[in-house]
Amino acid sequence: MQDRIAEVQQTIVASSAPSSVFGDLSWKRRREVFFTLPETAKERLVADMGRKQLRTFVRRLDPDEATDVLGYADEDLREAVIADLDADRRDKIEFLLSFDPESAAGLMDLDYVTVGADRHLSQAAERVQRFEERTDRVPTILVTDDERLLGELPGAALSLADSGAESVTDHVREIPQVRYDRDDSEVLDVFRENRQRTVAVLNEEDDVLGVIHADDLLTVIEENAGETLYEFTGVAEEESALDGPGAKVRNRYKWLIVNLGTAFLAAAVVGLFESTIASIAVLAAYMPVVAGMGGNAGTQAMAVTVRGISLGQVSLSTGRRVITNEVIAGAVNGIITGALVAVIAIAFSLAEFGVLLGAVIGVSMVANLVIAGFFGAIVPLVLDRFGQDPATSATIFITTATDVLGFFVFLGLARSVLL
Amino acid sequence: MQDRIAEVQQTIVASSAPSSVFGDLSWKRRREVFFTLPETAKERLVADMGRKQLRTFVRRLDPDEATDVLGYADEDLREAVIADLDADRRDKIEFLLSFDPESAAGLMDLDYVTVGADRHLSQAAERVQRFEERTDRVPTILVTDDERLLGELPGAALSLADSGAESVTDHVREIPQVRYDRDDSEVLDVFRENRQRTVAVLNEEDDVLGVIHADDLLTVIEENAGETLYEFTGVAEEESALDGPGAKVRNRYKWLIVNLGTAFLAAAVVGLFESTIASIAVLAAYMPVVAGMGGNAGTQAMAVTVRGISLGQVSLSTGRRVITNEVIAGAVNGIITGALVAVIAIAFSLAEFGVLLGAVIGVSMVANLVIAGFFGAIVPLVLDRFGQDPATSATIFITTATDVLGFFVFLGLARSVLL
């Protein structure tokens, strides 16, 4: 099943007429395929669909899904399709289209009804029935008192509707709230703290605009999950495995050029020791070992600190213990791996240098893993403190530190001890 | 709020008596704090809690949450606490504890009632009311016909219960199903394909065991999200930013030693060219540039391919286009960055080498970025094909390829052109 969807998606991406491939699918399959396509493919596909095909697809989607789809169409096409829909859908979609798709309002749907606190359960039941008849969907029931949101009425409470005159307020449950302009990730925090299934979206005047269900967040979290590795490696968020070479180059060359800058910093340090390397060329062979191990240890420390930050467990102001522990762990791992490298180096260079070359490499490894632990922990904490994403660009600073300082310690030590 | 929770968590992690810190919190705050603690801290905290404190905490949790908490207790403590609970909770928790916590059954809760297809809505309503009175929670209503699951009855349908003799089958909606022993990630696929809020969990005989709600998956996805960066950098899954240095060393040194092996491979290649470097020591300065750029480009290609695999967009059998595109993109990015490096190198070495050193570096960069694109795409696809996680250990193979082949091309070319 997953595999068949993947095949269809690849055909759509590769096709010069994606809409005809898409049109051959059943409506249900189209819905499955569309929402897991890469961003660029969604755009191309929607641009390739005619007004009629787009309308057929959109007409049966939930309004929030239809809004997502129409977000990819150009303005003329979008307005033409919306004009063809019935008045109720049209209003809902136009309302949803008016918000930032990456905000709380962009995540919400309109499957809710509001009921005044002075109403009886039977009146709430009536409203729910009318909503279902009109939309064929089950609404969340929100209870308001004079426009102010009191909470949610669980659907199952309507089972008591026939027992007479019970008021809706007897069954209201608290519902978490979020402002409509909040970022995706803040909505996620609200779900995490409250462990509930529905969150109400309010505007500045505390009027209800919509509701967000836990399942609306699944896609957001998955996208964020991919993003971490993307940010970490400097790939643009929207890139997909299915993109052509042009997009891949555009999305990545800038990051590579930035890295080039830092690589030249490391090269400059090595250049300072050119005469040392000319006399002891074997030092060049050990350079990638010292630098590589520092880079690896630094990204390990970074990965752990980034997760700690994203789970709210650590921040710069409370992070002193984390940094200290990373430095200690770096020293211990440096001693373990440094000893191994030293033994191997001594075995190869005993005749020429005795134990000295091994000792220089071993000590440099310890120093570089301490450097890695320190920068691996502090760089994401500082980036986070200044409102930057802790994963993006952290590696640049960390590997620059481990390369530049690592080469400096290693070659400096070699010059003073071995020459 | 987030910040206060983070502070409490750090105090708990650092404290030698975590249970007394935990005990000072309100029950509601305890619930918030516990479920976002790192694994090792949960274990330590539960081990430190007495029977009485654990019982007080567990008694008001939902059975599936209580099961998670008791999973951290040793057997004696767990049984003692369970024995203190009322019979209904005891049965539910013992039932849930019998399953693998990382399977569908480990995610499910028991907040459902089943209603026979031959029943009327009013009978379903009665059952829901009894469930709510007993548990104070709102159940999902599942409709079965002779033990076979037909689907879900939306709670709001109960609003029609008073209108007389309507049968439940008139209002049944399809509900996605999953077998109890399926992995977390397969459950996620089911939600992704069906875009619904609830999934039923069945055993081999198609009896209903429980239900999974979209919000139960939020934690799973978030953990998986962190895991990708962890696997990528070779950190053990359970490690947290708040762990002490001992755990950090234990969780990481093996990966560092594996990397040491690959670093020595690169060192061996450089060693082959020792005499070349002895005559032209400036080559050592450009080594980190060539290797570093290859490593960066390779992990970019890998990040994109890994996300494509996890979204089901690409596999080894369908991956030829992806690999070709990565190779082409590598060549183009190699030309862009290689030209930059060549110009700079020529500027510094014009007197000694003319344009030759620059040309060697530029060509090596193009070659190494092509190598990076090829291995960055094919390594995760092959790992995935053999049932391995595509992110774990992929970097080892990719950076080994870019280091070893990159140095070989660069130093080999330098020897034949410059000497």
PDB file of N, CA, C and O in Angstrom, chain A residues 2 6 10 65 129 160 162 192-193 195 197 213 215 222 232-233 237 248 252-253 255-256 259 267 285 293 296 300 307 312-313 318 326 333, chain B residues 2 6 10 38 65 129 160 162 192-193 195 197 213 222 232-233 237 248 252-253 255-256 259 267 285 293 296 300 307 312-313 318 326 333:
ATOM      1  N   GLN A   2       1.701   1.391   1.071  1.00  0.00           N
ATOM      2  CA  GLN A   2       2.670   2.479   1.121  1.00  0.00           C
ATOM      3  C   GLN A   2       3.468   2.523  -0.179  1.00  0.00           C
ATOM      4  O   GLN A   2       3.744   3.584  -0.715  1.00  0.00           O
ATOM      5  N   ALA A   6       3.887   5.411  -3.052  1.00  0.00           N
ATOM      6  CA  ALA A   6       5.200   5.950  -3.399  1.00  0.00           C
ATOM      7  C   ALA A   6       5.416   5.934  -4.908  1.00  0.00           C
ATOM      8  O   ALA A   6       5.944   6.887  -5.486  1.00  0.00           O
ATOM      9  N   GLN A  10       5.989   9.152  -7.356  1.00  0.00           N
ATOM     10  CA  GLN A  10       7.162   9.343  -8.202  1.00  0.00           C
ATOM     11  C   GLN A  10       6.760   9.560  -9.650  1.00  0.00           C
ATOM     12  O   GLN A  10       7.402  10.328 -10.369  1.00  0.00           O
ATOM     13  N   GLU A  65      -8.724  21.216   4.624  1.00  0.00           N
ATOM     14  CA  GLU A  65      -7.903  20.563   3.607  1.00  0.00           C
ATOM     15  C   GLU A  65      -7.999  21.312   2.282  1.00  0.00           C
ATOM     16  O   GLU A  65      -6.999  21.529   1.589  1.00  0.00           O
ATOM     17  N   GLN A 129     -27.120  18.161  15.437  1.00  0.00           N
ATOM     18  CA  GLN A 129     -27.796  17.452  14.346  1.00  0.00           C
ATOM     19  C   GLN A 129     -27.828  18.289  13.081  1.00  0.00           C
ATOM     20  O   GLN A 129     -27.574  17.795  11.985  1.00  0.00           O
ATOM     21  N   LEU A 160     -27.639  12.352  27.307  1.00  0.00           N
ATOM     22  CA  LEU A 160     -28.557  12.703  28.392  1.00  0.00           C
ATOM     23  C   LEU A 160     -29.616  13.695  27.925  1.00  0.00           C
ATOM     24  O   LEU A 160     -30.428  14.153  28.707  1.00  0.00           O
ATOM     25  N   ASP A 162     -32.277  13.514  26.352  1.00  0.00           N
ATOM     26  CA  ASP A 162     -33.703  13.195  26.484  1.00  0.00           C
ATOM     27  C   ASP A 162     -34.170  13.226  27.929  1.00  0.00           C
ATOM     28  O   ASP A 162     -35.353  13.174  28.197  1.00  0.00           O
ATOM     29  N   ARG A 192       1.193  19.563  24.448  1.00  0.00           N
ATOM     30  CA  ARG A 192       2.100  18.803  25.297  1.00  0.00           C
ATOM     31  C   ARG A 192       1.807  19.049  26.770  1.00  0.00           C
ATOM     32  O   ARG A 192       1.816  18.132  27.578  1.00  0.00           O
ATOM     33  N   GLU A 193       1.502  20.301  27.099  1.00  0.00           N
ATOM     34  CA  GLU A 193       1.266  20.610  28.501  1.00  0.00           C
ATOM     35  C   GLU A 193      -0.086  20.115  28.991  1.00  0.00           C
ATOM     36  O   GLU A 193      -0.247  19.781  30.147  1.00  0.00           O
ATOM     37  N   ARG A 195      -2.157  17.654  27.418  1.00  0.00           N
ATOM     38  CA  ARG A 195      -2.513  16.287  27.101  1.00  0.00           C
ATOM     39  C   ARG A 195      -4.005  16.140  26.806  1.00  0.00           C
ATOM     40  O   ARG A 195      -4.673  15.274  27.342  1.00  0.00           O
ATOM     41  N   ARG A 197      -7.202  16.457  23.558  1.00  0.00           N
ATOM     42  CA  ARG A 197      -7.336  16.156  22.140  1.00  0.00           C
ATOM     43  C   ARG A 197      -7.730  17.349  21.289  1.00  0.00           C
ATOM     44  O   ARG A 197      -7.643  17.315  20.081  1.00  0.00           O
ATOM     45  N   HIS A 213      -7.396  19.863  16.294  1.00  0.00           N
ATOM     46  CA  HIS A 213      -7.393  18.520  16.874  1.00  0.00           C
ATOM     47  C   HIS A 213      -5.983  17.962  16.830  1.00  0.00           C
ATOM     48  O   HIS A 213      -5.175  18.351  15.985  1.00  0.00           O
ATOM     49  N   ASP A 215      -4.794  15.385  15.663  1.00  0.00           N
ATOM     50  CA  ASP A 215      -4.353  14.803  14.384  1.00  0.00           C
ATOM     51  C   ASP A 215      -3.890  15.873  13.397  1.00  0.00           C
ATOM     52  O   ASP A 215      -3.076  15.597  12.516  1.00  0.00           O
ATOM     53  N   GLU A 222       5.800  15.816  12.019  1.00  0.00           N
ATOM     54  CA  GLU A 222       6.613  15.036  11.106  1.00  0.00           C
ATOM     55  C   GLU A 222       7.484  15.936  10.255  1.00  0.00           C
ATOM     56  O   GLU A 222       8.643  15.644  10.012  1.00  0.00           O
ATOM     57  N   PHE A 232      20.246  20.949  10.257  1.00  0.00           N
ATOM     58  CA  PHE A 232      21.541  20.487  10.702  1.00  0.00           C
ATOM     59  C   PHE A 232      22.520  20.411   9.540  1.00  0.00           C
ATOM     60  O   PHE A 232      23.702  20.682   9.686  1.00  0.00           O
ATOM     61  N   THR A 233      22.038  20.033   8.357  1.00  0.00           N
ATOM     62  CA  THR A 233      22.924  19.862   7.220  1.00  0.00           C
ATOM     63  C   THR A 233      22.800  21.021   6.233  1.00  0.00           C
ATOM     64  O   THR A 233      23.405  20.995   5.172  1.00  0.00           O
ATOM     65  N   GLU A 237      14.278  23.877   3.752  1.00  0.00           N
ATOM     66  CA  GLU A 237      13.120  23.172   4.281  1.00  0.00           C
ATOM     67  C   GLU A 237      12.245  22.477   3.236  1.00  0.00           C
ATOM     68  O   GLU A 237      11.746  21.380   3.439  1.00  0.00           O
ATOM     69  N   LYS A 248      17.959  21.040  -6.259  1.00  0.00           N
ATOM     70  CA  LYS A 248      18.926  20.572  -5.263  1.00  0.00           C
ATOM     71  C   LYS A 248      20.119  21.527  -5.169  1.00  0.00           C
ATOM     72  O   LYS A 248      20.624  21.801  -4.086  1.00  0.00           O
ATOM     73  N   ARG A 252      21.109  24.231  -1.851  1.00  0.00           N
ATOM     74  CA  ARG A 252      22.230  23.841  -1.008  1.00  0.00           C
ATOM     75  C   ARG A 252      23.502  24.651  -1.194  1.00  0.00           C
ATOM     76  O   ARG A 252      24.362  24.653  -0.328  1.00  0.00           O
ATOM     77  N   TYR A 253      23.671  25.314  -2.357  1.00  0.00           N
ATOM     78  CA  TYR A 253      24.999  25.849  -2.617  1.00  0.00           C
ATOM     79  C   TYR A 253      25.406  26.940  -1.635  1.00  0.00           C
ATOM     80  O   TYR A 253      26.569  27.089  -1.291  1.00  0.00           O
ATOM     81  N   TRP A 255      24.803  27.175   1.605  1.00  0.00           N
ATOM     82  CA  TRP A 255      25.360  26.555   2.809  1.00  0.00           C
ATOM     83  C   TRP A 255      26.774  26.028   2.547  1.00  0.00           C
ATOM     84  O   TRP A 255      27.673  26.152   3.370  1.00  0.00           O
ATOM     85  N   LEU A 256      26.973  25.460   1.364  1.00  0.00           N
ATOM     86  CA  LEU A 256      28.297  24.936   1.039  1.00  0.00           C
ATOM     87  C   LEU A 256      29.321  26.060   0.970  1.00  0.00           C
ATOM     88  O   LEU A 256      30.462  25.913   1.400  1.00  0.00           O
ATOM     89  N   ASN A 259      30.249  27.058   4.400  1.00  0.00           N
ATOM     90  CA  ASN A 259      31.181  26.078   4.947  1.00  0.00           C
ATOM     91  C   ASN A 259      32.574  26.233   4.366  1.00  0.00           C
ATOM     92  O   ASN A 259      33.563  25.935   5.021  1.00  0.00           O
ATOM     93  N   ALA A 267      42.200  25.845   7.011  1.00  0.00           N
ATOM     94  CA  ALA A 267      43.348  25.783   6.109  1.00  0.00           C
ATOM     95  C   ALA A 267      44.403  26.821   6.501  1.00  0.00           C
ATOM     96  O   ALA A 267      45.612  26.557   6.457  1.00  0.00           O
ATOM     97  N   ALA A 285      49.011  13.035   7.873  1.00  0.00           N
ATOM     98  CA  ALA A 285      48.172  11.836   7.907  1.00  0.00           C
ATOM     99  C   ALA A 285      47.288  11.799   9.156  1.00  0.00           C
ATOM    100  O   ALA A 285      46.167  11.312   9.125  1.00  0.00           O
ATOM    101  N   MET A 293      37.588  13.339  14.766  1.00  0.00           N
ATOM    102  CA  MET A 293      37.056  12.911  16.059  1.00  0.00           C
ATOM    103  C   MET A 293      36.453  14.080  16.815  1.00  0.00           C
ATOM    104  O   MET A 293      35.428  13.946  17.474  1.00  0.00           O
ATOM    105  N   ASN A 296      33.035  14.791  15.270  1.00  0.00           N
ATOM    106  CA  ASN A 296      32.030  13.802  15.680  1.00  0.00           C
ATOM    107  C   ASN A 296      31.561  14.009  17.110  1.00  0.00           C
ATOM    108  O   ASN A 296      30.359  13.992  17.389  1.00  0.00           O
ATOM    109  N   GLN A 300      27.763  15.132  18.473  1.00  0.00           N
ATOM    110  CA  GLN A 300      27.040  14.329  19.482  1.00  0.00           C
ATOM    111  C   GLN A 300      26.548  15.222  20.615  1.00  0.00           C
ATOM    112  O   GLN A 300      25.367  15.191  20.976  1.00  0.00           O
ATOM    113  N   ARG A 307      18.106  18.429  21.547  1.00  0.00           N
ATOM    114  CA  ARG A 307      16.889  17.740  21.995  1.00  0.00           C
ATOM    115  C   ARG A 307      16.465  18.249  23.368  1.00  0.00           C
ATOM    116  O   ARG A 307      15.284  18.455  23.615  1.00  0.00           O
ATOM    117  N   GLY A 312      12.362  21.455  26.246  1.00  0.00           N
ATOM    118  CA  GLY A 312      12.217  22.413  27.349  1.00  0.00           C
ATOM    119  C   GLY A 312      12.965  22.022  28.608  1.00  0.00           C
ATOM    120  O   GLY A 312      12.670  22.497  29.696  1.00  0.00           O
ATOM    121  N   GLN A 313      13.967  21.134  28.494  1.00  0.00           N
ATOM    122  CA  GLN A 313      14.670  20.669  29.697  1.00  0.00           C
ATOM    123  C   GLN A 313      15.847  21.557  30.072  1.00  0.00           C
ATOM    124  O   GLN A 313      16.347  21.464  31.192  1.00  0.00           O
ATOM    125  N   THR A 318      20.054  27.980  32.690  1.00  0.00           N
ATOM    126  CA  THR A 318      20.093  26.819  33.591  1.00  0.00           C
ATOM    127  C   THR A 318      21.085  25.776  33.088  1.00  0.00           C
ATOM    128  O   THR A 318      21.090  24.650  33.570  1.00  0.00           O
ATOM    129  N   GLU A 326      29.278  17.971  29.722  1.00  0.00           N
ATOM    130  CA  GLU A 326      29.774  17.705  28.372  1.00  0.00           C
ATOM    131  C   GLU A 326      31.299  17.810  28.325  1.00  0.00           C
ATOM    132  O   GLU A 326      31.960  17.041  27.635  1.00  0.00           O
ATOM    133  N   ASN A 333      36.071  10.662  27.079  1.00  0.00           N
ATOM    134  CA  ASN A 333      36.092  10.068  25.738  1.00  0.00           C
ATOM    135  C   ASN A 333      37.395  10.386  25.015  1.00  0.00           C
ATOM    136  O   ASN A 333      37.891   9.576  24.230  1.00  0.00           O
TER     137      ASN A 333
ATOM    138  N   GLN B   2       6.676  26.898  30.628  1.00  0.00           N
ATOM    139  CA  GLN B   2       7.679  25.966  30.111  1.00  0.00           C
ATOM    140  C   GLN B   2       8.955  26.058  30.938  1.00  0.00           C
ATOM    141  O   GLN B   2       9.569  25.053  31.265  1.00  0.00           O
ATOM    142  N   ALA B   6      10.897  23.292  33.255  1.00  0.00           N
ATOM    143  CA  ALA B   6      12.288  22.925  32.986  1.00  0.00           C
ATOM    144  C   ALA B   6      13.126  23.003  34.253  1.00  0.00           C
ATOM    145  O   ALA B   6      13.956  22.138  34.524  1.00  0.00           O
ATOM    146  N   GLN B  10      15.108  19.932  36.096  1.00  0.00           N
ATOM    147  CA  GLN B  10      16.544  19.903  36.356  1.00  0.00           C
ATOM    148  C   GLN B  10      16.839  19.659  37.822  1.00  0.00           C
ATOM    149  O   GLN B  10      17.800  18.984  38.173  1.00  0.00           O
ATOM    150  N   PRO B  38      13.381  12.964  31.053  1.00  0.00           N
ATOM    151  CA  PRO B  38      14.136  11.949  30.314  1.00  0.00           C
ATOM    152  C   PRO B  38      13.944  10.549  30.920  1.00  0.00           C
ATOM    153  O   PRO B  38      13.663  10.430  32.113  1.00  0.00           O
ATOM    154  N   GLU B  65      -1.723   5.904  31.113  1.00  0.00           N
ATOM    155  CA  GLU B  65      -0.627   6.664  31.706  1.00  0.00           C
ATOM    156  C   GLU B  65      -0.057   5.930  32.918  1.00  0.00           C
ATOM    157  O   GLU B  65       1.155   5.848  33.095  1.00  0.00           O
ATOM    158  N   GLN B 129     -23.211   6.519  29.300  1.00  0.00           N
ATOM    159  CA  GLN B 129     -23.414   7.169  30.597  1.00  0.00           C
ATOM    160  C   GLN B 129     -22.807   6.371  31.733  1.00  0.00           C
ATOM    161  O   GLN B 129     -22.165   6.918  32.628  1.00  0.00           O
ATOM    162  N   LEU B 160     -29.467  11.909  18.951  1.00  0.00           N
ATOM    163  CA  LEU B 160     -30.710  11.419  18.360  1.00  0.00           C
ATOM    164  C   LEU B 160     -31.357  10.338  19.204  1.00  0.00           C
ATOM    165  O   LEU B 160     -32.377   9.771  18.828  1.00  0.00           O
ATOM    166  N   ASP B 162     -33.065  10.242  21.774  1.00  0.00           N
ATOM    167  CA  ASP B 162     -34.434  10.395  22.271  1.00  0.00           C
ATOM    168  C   ASP B 162     -35.482  10.282  21.166  1.00  0.00           C
ATOM    169  O   ASP B 162     -36.659  10.160  21.431  1.00  0.00           O
ATOM    170  N   ARG B 192      -1.541   8.314   9.059  1.00  0.00           N
ATOM    171  CA  ARG B 192      -1.186   9.159   7.926  1.00  0.00           C
ATOM    172  C   ARG B 192      -2.049   8.850   6.709  1.00  0.00           C
ATOM    173  O   ARG B 192      -2.486   9.738   5.997  1.00  0.00           O
ATOM    174  N   GLU B 193      -2.305   7.559   6.489  1.00  0.00           N
ATOM    175  CA  GLU B 193      -3.084   7.178   5.313  1.00  0.00           C
ATOM    176  C   GLU B 193      -4.562   7.502   5.469  1.00  0.00           C
ATOM    177  O   GLU B 193      -5.255   7.759   4.494  1.00  0.00           O
ATOM    178  N   ARG B 195      -6.043   9.690   7.848  1.00  0.00           N
ATOM    179  CA  ARG B 195      -6.389  11.020   8.334  1.00  0.00           C
ATOM    180  C   ARG B 195      -7.627  11.004   9.228  1.00  0.00           C
ATOM    181  O   ARG B 195      -8.536  11.794   9.053  1.00  0.00           O
ATOM    182  N   ARG B 197      -9.078  10.378  13.518  1.00  0.00           N
ATOM    183  CA  ARG B 197      -8.622  10.705  14.863  1.00  0.00           C
ATOM    184  C   ARG B 197      -8.479   9.507  15.784  1.00  0.00           C
ATOM    185  O   ARG B 197      -7.883   9.608  16.832  1.00  0.00           O
ATOM    186  N   HIS B 213      -5.708   7.158  20.032  1.00  0.00           N
ATOM    187  CA  HIS B 213      -6.111   8.477  19.567  1.00  0.00           C
ATOM    188  C   HIS B 213      -4.896   9.215  19.019  1.00  0.00           C
ATOM    189  O   HIS B 213      -3.780   8.939  19.435  1.00  0.00           O
ATOM    190  N   GLU B 222       7.460  12.884  18.418  1.00  0.00           N
ATOM    191  CA  GLU B 222       8.482  13.781  18.922  1.00  0.00           C
ATOM    192  C   GLU B 222       9.735  13.027  19.299  1.00  0.00           C
ATOM    193  O   GLU B 222      10.837  13.468  19.036  1.00  0.00           O
ATOM    194  N   PHE B 232      21.886   9.813  13.705  1.00  0.00           N
ATOM    195  CA  PHE B 232      22.777  10.449  12.768  1.00  0.00           C
ATOM    196  C   PHE B 232      24.144  10.715  13.398  1.00  0.00           C
ATOM    197  O   PHE B 232      25.171  10.606  12.743  1.00  0.00           O
ATOM    198  N   THR B 233      24.149  11.075  14.688  1.00  0.00           N
ATOM    199  CA  THR B 233      25.415  11.396  15.337  1.00  0.00           C
ATOM    200  C   THR B 233      25.894  10.261  16.244  1.00  0.00           C
ATOM    201  O   THR B 233      26.889  10.415  16.936  1.00  0.00           O
ATOM    202  N   GLU B 237      19.768   6.260  22.047  1.00  0.00           N
ATOM    203  CA  GLU B 237      18.399   6.788  22.061  1.00  0.00           C
ATOM    204  C   GLU B 237      17.959   7.373  23.400  1.00  0.00           C
ATOM    205  O   GLU B 237      17.269   8.376  23.454  1.00  0.00           O
ATOM    206  N   LYS B 248      26.930   9.902  29.588  1.00  0.00           N
ATOM    207  CA  LYS B 248      27.301  10.486  28.291  1.00  0.00           C
ATOM    208  C   LYS B 248      28.466   9.718  27.666  1.00  0.00           C
ATOM    209  O   LYS B 248      28.497   9.486  26.453  1.00  0.00           O
ATOM    210  N   ARG B 252      28.321   7.083  24.147  1.00  0.00           N
ATOM    211  CA  ARG B 252      28.922   7.628  22.939  1.00  0.00           C
ATOM    212  C   ARG B 252      30.254   7.035  22.530  1.00  0.00           C
ATOM    213  O   ARG B 252      30.631   7.151  21.370  1.00  0.00           O
ATOM    214  N   TYR B 253      31.003   6.445  23.479  1.00  0.00           N
ATOM    215  CA  TYR B 253      32.388   6.124  23.133  1.00  0.00           C
ATOM    216  C   TYR B 253      32.472   5.081  22.028  1.00  0.00           C
ATOM    217  O   TYR B 253      33.379   5.108  21.205  1.00  0.00           O
ATOM    218  N   TRP B 255      30.615   4.652  19.357  1.00  0.00           N
ATOM    219  CA  TRP B 255      30.502   5.303  18.046  1.00  0.00           C
ATOM    220  C   TRP B 255      31.789   6.047  17.695  1.00  0.00           C
ATOM    221  O   TRP B 255      32.251   6.033  16.553  1.00  0.00           O
ATOM    222  N   LEU B 256      32.387   6.678  18.689  1.00  0.00           N
ATOM    223  CA  LEU B 256      33.627   7.409  18.450  1.00  0.00           C
ATOM    224  C   LEU B 256      34.739   6.445  18.032  1.00  0.00           C
ATOM    225  O   LEU B 256      35.547   6.755  17.157  1.00  0.00           O
ATOM    226  N   ASN B 259      34.241   5.471  14.498  1.00  0.00           N
ATOM    227  CA  ASN B 259      34.695   6.567  13.639  1.00  0.00           C
ATOM    228  C   ASN B 259      36.208   6.649  13.553  1.00  0.00           C
ATOM    229  O   ASN B 259      36.763   7.073  12.547  1.00  0.00           O
ATOM    230  N   ALA B 267      43.615   8.383   7.083  1.00  0.00           N
ATOM    231  CA  ALA B 267      45.017   8.641   7.410  1.00  0.00           C
ATOM    232  C   ALA B 267      45.936   7.770   6.566  1.00  0.00           C
ATOM    233  O   ALA B 267      46.994   8.222   6.108  1.00  0.00           O
ATOM    234  N   ALA B 285      47.386  22.041   3.842  1.00  0.00           N
ATOM    235  CA  ALA B 285      46.446  23.093   4.215  1.00  0.00           C
ATOM    236  C   ALA B 285      45.121  22.963   3.455  1.00  0.00           C
ATOM    237  O   ALA B 285      44.052  23.274   3.978  1.00  0.00           O
ATOM    238  N   MET B 293      34.297  19.791   2.480  1.00  0.00           N
ATOM    239  CA  MET B 293      33.213  20.089   1.541  1.00  0.00           C
ATOM    240  C   MET B 293      32.524  18.796   1.082  1.00  0.00           C
ATOM    241  O   MET B 293      31.305  18.756   0.925  1.00  0.00           O
ATOM    242  N   ASN B 296      30.259  17.647   3.908  1.00  0.00           N
ATOM    243  CA  ASN B 296      29.046  18.466   4.010  1.00  0.00           C
ATOM    244  C   ASN B 296      28.040  18.149   2.908  1.00  0.00           C
ATOM    245  O   ASN B 296      26.846  17.969   3.164  1.00  0.00           O
ATOM    246  N   GLN B 300      24.244  16.414   3.256  1.00  0.00           N
ATOM    247  CA  GLN B 300      23.048  17.065   2.687  1.00  0.00           C
ATOM    248  C   GLN B 300      22.256  16.072   1.840  1.00  0.00           C
ATOM    249  O   GLN B 300      21.038  15.921   2.007  1.00  0.00           O
ATOM    250  N   ARG B 307      14.806  11.612   4.528  1.00  0.00           N
ATOM    251  CA  ARG B 307      13.439  12.098   4.671  1.00  0.00           C
ATOM    252  C   ARG B 307      12.548  11.497   3.591  1.00  0.00           C
ATOM    253  O   ARG B 307      11.417  11.115   3.863  1.00  0.00           O
ATOM    254  N   GLY B 312       8.104   7.624   2.634  1.00  0.00           N
ATOM    255  CA  GLY B 312       7.647   6.615   1.676  1.00  0.00           C
ATOM    256  C   GLY B 312       7.721   7.079   0.223  1.00  0.00           C
ATOM    257  O   GLY B 312       7.056   6.532  -0.640  1.00  0.00           O
ATOM    258  N   GLN B 313       8.544   8.108  -0.065  1.00  0.00           N
ATOM    259  CA  GLN B 313       8.589   8.633  -1.435  1.00  0.00           C
ATOM    260  C   GLN B 313       9.608   7.925  -2.305  1.00  0.00           C
ATOM    261  O   GLN B 313       9.575   8.046  -3.530  1.00  0.00           O
ATOM    262  N   THR B 318      13.193   2.082  -6.693  1.00  0.00           N
ATOM    263  CA  THR B 318      12.670   3.204  -7.470  1.00  0.00           C
ATOM    264  C   THR B 318      13.617   4.394  -7.413  1.00  0.00           C
ATOM    265  O   THR B 318      13.257   5.492  -7.820  1.00  0.00           O
ATOM    266  N   GLU B 326      21.199  13.438  -7.646  1.00  0.00           N
ATOM    267  CA  GLU B 326      22.176  13.826  -6.629  1.00  0.00           C
ATOM    268  C   GLU B 326      23.569  13.952  -7.242  1.00  0.00           C
ATOM    269  O   GLU B 326      24.337  14.835  -6.879  1.00  0.00           O
ATOM    270  N   ASN B 333      27.290  21.766  -7.911  1.00  0.00           N
ATOM    271  CA  ASN B 333      27.790  22.418  -6.701  1.00  0.00           C
ATOM    272  C   ASN B 333      29.306  22.328  -6.623  1.00  0.00           C
ATOM    273  O   ASN B 333      29.966  23.234  -6.097  1.00  0.00           O
TER     274      ASN B 333
END
